[in-house]
Coordinates of C-alpha atoms and ligand atoms in Angstrom, one line a residue:
M2 CA 147.9 113.8 45.1
G3 CA 151.2 115.6 44.4
K4 CA 153.1 114.5 47.4
N5 CA 153.2 111.0 48.9
R6 CA 152.3 111.7 52.6
F7 CA 153.3 108.2 53.5
L8 CA 156.8 108.7 52.0
A9 CA 157.3 112.0 53.8
K10 CA 156.8 110.2 57.1
S11 CA 159.0 107.2 56.1
S12 CA 162.1 109.0 54.7
G13 CA 164.0 108.0 57.9
F14 CA 163.0 104.4 57.2
R15 CA 164.2 104.7 53.6
Y16 CA 167.6 105.7 54.7
R17 CA 167.6 102.8 57.1
I18 CA 166.5 100.4 54.4
R19 CA 169.5 101.4 52.4
R20 CA 171.8 100.7 55.3
I21 CA 170.0 97.3 55.9
I22 CA 170.6 96.3 52.3
E23 CA 174.2 97.3 52.5
S24 CA 174.7 95.2 55.7
A25 CA 172.9 92.1 54.3
D26 CA 174.5 89.2 52.3
L27 CA 171.1 88.2 50.9
V28 CA 167.8 90.2 50.6
V29 CA 164.4 88.5 50.6
E30 CA 161.5 90.6 49.2
I31 CA 158.1 89.6 50.6
L32 CA 155.1 90.1 48.3
D33 CA 151.3 89.8 49.1
A34 CA 149.8 87.0 47.0
R35 CA 146.6 89.1 46.6
D36 CA 148.6 91.6 44.6
A37 CA 152.0 90.0 44.0
W38 CA 153.0 92.3 41.1
G39 CA 151.6 95.4 42.8
T40 CA 153.6 94.8 46.0
R41 CA 156.9 94.5 44.2
N42 CA 159.2 97.4 45.0
S43 CA 161.3 97.8 41.9
E44 CA 163.2 100.8 43.5
L45 CA 164.4 98.5 46.3
E46 CA 165.1 95.7 43.9
K47 CA 167.4 98.0 41.8
L48 CA 169.2 99.1 45.0
V49 CA 169.8 95.4 45.9
K50 CA 171.1 94.6 42.5
G51 CA 173.1 97.8 42.3
R52 CA 174.9 96.8 45.5
G53 CA 175.6 93.4 44.0
K54 CA 173.5 91.5 46.5
R55 CA 171.4 88.4 45.8
L56 CA 167.6 88.9 45.8
L57 CA 165.0 86.2 46.5
T58 CA 161.2 86.6 46.3
V59 CA 158.7 85.2 48.7
V60 CA 155.0 85.4 47.8
N61 CA 153.2 85.2 51.1
K62 CA 149.5 84.9 52.1
A63 CA 148.8 82.3 49.5
D64 CA 146.0 81.0 51.7
L65 CA 144.0 84.2 50.8
V66 CA 143.9 83.5 47.0
K67 CA 142.6 80.7 44.8
S68 CA 145.7 80.9 42.6
V69 CA 148.9 82.9 42.6
D70 CA 149.4 85.2 39.6
Y71 CA 153.2 85.1 39.6
P72 CA 155.8 83.2 37.5
E73 CA 157.5 80.1 39.0
S74 CA 161.3 80.3 39.3
S75 CA 164.1 79.0 41.4
K76 CA 164.4 82.4 43.0
I77 CA 160.7 82.5 44.0
C78 CA 158.9 80.7 46.8
V79 CA 155.1 80.8 47.4
I80 CA 154.0 80.2 51.0
S81 CA 151.3 81.0 53.6
S82 CA 152.9 81.9 56.9
K83 CA 149.6 80.8 58.5
N84 CA 150.6 77.3 57.5
R85 CA 153.3 75.8 59.8
G86 CA 154.5 73.4 57.1
S87 CA 155.7 76.5 55.2
A88 CA 158.6 76.9 57.8
A89 CA 160.6 74.0 56.5
I90 CA 160.0 74.9 52.9
L91 CA 161.0 78.5 53.4
K92 CA 164.1 77.7 55.5
E93 CA 165.3 75.3 52.9
F94 CA 164.7 77.9 50.1
I95 CA 166.8 80.5 52.0
R96 CA 169.4 78.0 53.0
S97 CA 170.0 76.7 49.5
N98 CA 170.4 80.3 48.3
L99 CA 172.8 81.6 50.9
P100 CA 175.8 83.3 49.2
K101 CA 178.0 82.4 52.3
K102 CA 177.7 80.9 55.7
P103 CA 177.0 82.3 58.1
A104 CA 174.9 85.0 56.3
R105 CA 172.9 88.0 57.2
V106 CA 169.5 87.9 55.5
A107 CA 167.3 91.0 55.3
I108 CA 163.6 90.6 55.0
V109 CA 162.1 93.6 53.2
G110 CA 158.8 94.6 51.5
Y111 CA 155.7 96.8 51.5
P112 CA 154.0 97.4 54.9
N113 CA 151.7 94.6 56.1
V114 CA 152.9 91.9 53.7
G115 CA 153.9 89.6 56.6
K116 CA 157.6 90.2 57.1
S117 CA 157.5 89.9 60.9
T118 CA 155.2 86.9 60.7
I119 CA 157.7 85.1 58.4
I120 CA 160.5 85.8 60.8
N121 CA 158.5 84.3 63.7
L122 CA 157.6 81.3 61.4
L123 CA 161.3 80.7 60.7
K124 CA 162.3 81.2 64.3
G125 CA 159.5 78.8 65.5
R126 CA 158.3 81.3 68.1
R127 CA 157.3 84.8 68.5
S128 CA 160.4 87.0 68.2
A129 CA 159.1 89.9 66.1
S130 CA 156.0 91.8 66.8
V131 CA 153.1 91.3 64.3
A132 CA 149.9 93.3 63.8
P133 CA 147.3 93.8 61.0
I134 CA 148.4 97.5 61.0
P135 CA 150.6 98.7 58.2
G136 CA 153.7 100.4 59.6
H137 CA 153.6 98.3 62.7
T138 CA 157.4 97.4 62.7
K139 CA 159.2 100.7 63.4
G140 CA 162.8 99.6 64.0
V141 CA 165.1 96.9 62.7
Q142 CA 165.6 93.7 64.7
W143 CA 168.1 90.9 64.1
V144 CA 166.8 87.4 64.9
R145 CA 169.2 84.4 64.8
I146 CA 167.5 81.3 63.2
D147 CA 170.5 79.0 63.5
E148 CA 174.3 79.0 63.2
D149 CA 174.1 79.9 59.5
I150 CA 171.2 82.4 59.3
L151 CA 170.8 85.8 60.9
L152 CA 167.5 87.4 59.9
L153 CA 166.7 91.1 59.9
D154 CA 163.2 92.4 60.3
S155 CA 162.6 95.8 58.8
P156 CA 159.9 98.4 58.6
G157 CA 157.7 98.2 55.4
V158 CA 158.6 100.6 52.6
V159 CA 156.5 102.1 49.9
P160 CA 158.5 103.1 46.7
S161 CA 158.7 106.8 45.9
Y162 CA 157.0 106.2 42.5
E163 CA 153.9 105.0 44.3
R164 CA 152.1 108.3 44.7
D165 CA 148.4 107.4 44.6
E166 CA 147.0 107.0 48.1
I167 CA 144.2 104.7 46.9
S168 CA 146.6 102.4 45.2
I169 CA 148.7 102.2 48.4
A170 CA 145.6 101.6 50.5
L171 CA 144.3 98.8 48.2
K172 CA 147.7 97.1 48.7
G173 CA 147.1 97.3 52.5
A174 CA 150.1 99.6 53.0
I175 CA 148.5 102.5 54.8
E176 CA 146.6 102.6 58.1
A177 CA 142.9 103.1 57.8
D178 CA 142.9 106.3 59.9
Q179 CA 145.5 107.9 57.6
I180 CA 143.4 107.4 54.5
K181 CA 141.8 110.7 53.2
N182 CA 138.8 109.0 51.6
P183 CA 138.1 105.7 53.4
E184 CA 134.7 105.3 51.8
Y185 CA 136.1 105.4 48.3
V186 CA 138.8 102.8 49.2
A187 CA 136.2 100.6 50.9
H188 CA 134.0 100.8 47.8
K189 CA 136.9 99.5 45.7
I190 CA 137.6 96.7 48.2
L191 CA 133.9 95.7 48.4
E192 CA 133.6 95.7 44.6
K193 CA 136.6 93.4 44.3
V194 CA 135.4 91.1 47.1
M195 CA 131.8 91.0 45.8
R196 CA 133.2 89.8 42.5
E197 CA 135.6 87.2 43.9
N198 CA 134.1 86.0 47.2
P199 CA 130.8 87.6 48.2
A200 CA 130.2 84.9 50.8
A201 CA 133.1 86.3 52.9
I202 CA 131.3 89.6 53.2
E203 CA 128.0 87.9 54.2
K204 CA 129.8 85.8 56.8
T205 CA 132.1 88.5 58.3
Y206 CA 129.3 91.0 58.7
D207 CA 126.3 88.7 59.1
I208 CA 124.4 90.4 56.3
K209 CA 122.7 89.3 53.1
L210 CA 123.9 91.1 50.0
A211 CA 120.9 92.5 48.2
S212 CA 122.7 94.9 45.8
N213 CA 126.0 95.5 44.2
D214 CA 126.1 99.1 45.3
P215 CA 129.1 99.3 47.7
Q216 CA 127.7 102.4 49.5
E217 CA 124.5 100.3 50.3
V218 CA 126.7 97.5 51.6
L219 CA 128.5 100.0 53.9
S220 CA 125.1 101.1 55.2
L221 CA 124.1 97.5 55.8
I222 CA 127.3 96.8 57.7
A223 CA 126.9 100.0 59.8
T224 CA 123.2 99.2 60.6
R225 CA 124.0 95.6 61.5
R226 CA 126.7 96.7 63.9
G227 CA 124.5 99.4 65.5
R228 CA 126.8 102.1 64.2
L229 CA 124.3 104.9 63.8
L230 CA 124.7 108.7 63.7
K231 CA 122.1 111.3 64.6
R232 CA 118.6 110.6 63.2
N233 CA 119.7 106.9 62.9
E234 CA 121.8 107.5 59.8
P235 CA 124.2 104.5 59.3
D236 CA 127.8 105.6 60.1
T237 CA 129.2 104.5 56.7
L238 CA 132.6 106.1 57.5
N239 CA 133.1 103.9 60.4
A240 CA 131.9 100.9 58.4
A241 CA 134.4 101.8 55.6
K242 CA 137.3 101.8 58.1
T243 CA 136.1 98.4 59.4
V244 CA 136.0 97.0 55.8
I245 CA 139.6 98.4 55.2
R246 CA 140.9 96.8 58.4
D247 CA 139.2 93.5 57.7
R248 CA 140.7 93.4 54.3
Y249 CA 144.2 94.0 55.8
K250 CA 143.5 91.2 58.2
G251 CA 142.5 88.9 55.3
K252 CA 139.0 88.4 56.7
I253 CA 137.4 89.5 53.4
Ligands
GTP323 N1 146.0 85.1 56.0 C1 147.3 85.3 56.2 N2 147.6 86.4 57.0 C2 149.0 86.7 57.2 C3 150.0 85.8 56.6 N3 151.2 86.4 56.9 C4 150.9 87.4 57.7 N4 149.6 87.6 57.9 C5 148.9 88.7 58.6 O1 149.2 89.9 58.0 C6 149.2 90.9 59.0 C7 150.6 91.7 58.9 O2 151.6 90.8 59.3 P1 153.0 91.4 59.8 O3 153.9 90.2 59.9 O4 152.9 92.3 61.0 O5 153.4 92.3 58.5 P2 154.7 93.2 58.3 O6 155.1 93.0 56.9 O7 155.8 92.9 59.3 O8 154.1 94.6 58.5 P3 154.9 96.0 58.9 O9 155.7 95.7 60.1 O10 153.7 96.9 59.1 O11 155.6 96.4 57.7 C8 149.0 90.2 60.4 O12 147.7 90.4 60.7 C9 149.4 88.8 60.1 O13 148.7 87.9 60.9 C10 149.6 84.7 55.7 O14 150.4 84.0 55.1 N5 148.2 84.6 55.6
MG324 MG1 156.6 94.0 60.7

């Protein structure tokens, strides 16, 4: 794909992200533990460093992996925002790295990595809107945590060097309806999950895996859910979108 459709739509966001970084004293980049390296945005990191701002990294969704493939460092914190105990750990991590007090702290990262969830965790209640839909947060929102910390929620950004739609989709950063070939993406997801945690597929879709062929698995899911087309053909396109959305939600 020559042009990144996602980027074309998000150029306004990108301008805003630049403004956000400029207005922040500290920038916290959120990564998805399922692909911590892949959800780093080195473009954004360069921008942060170029502006002389301090950068911290939070690897989120640790509950979805057996182990986190990311180096340990004093500038990195691994959490699961589904775990309430993470709130104190994360707050202390940010507090001990504040360049000044009070400070403006921008929360940035790929779409759907859990930025808004983290803001709610730190606030202790729902302040930012959360959804398993990439691109959910559209605008910026400041949320005061305490007298020292003012957090900024921001829309997810995909770097301009990320041009492959399938790679973006596998990172959970593009909505299922916007993907050109959902069945191919679903195959890749199913292949990975069948290797790592096949029980999750059987449990989520109430099926028994009889083969490793992802297209057959899509057929099984569609049939089990009564999603049939004319002549009782399983609607595998619908099943593919279900699989993609369930992956984004962390169900599989
Ligand atoms: N399992 C699990 N799910 C999480 C975690 N953090 C967030 N989520 C889920 O991930 C999905 C996306 O969360 P959001 O907080 O809306 O993500 P975001 O980064 O703000 O997304 P955009 O606004 O689209 O950029 C939601 O369904 C959350 O419930 C986590 O630590 N573990
Ligand atoms: Mg959000």
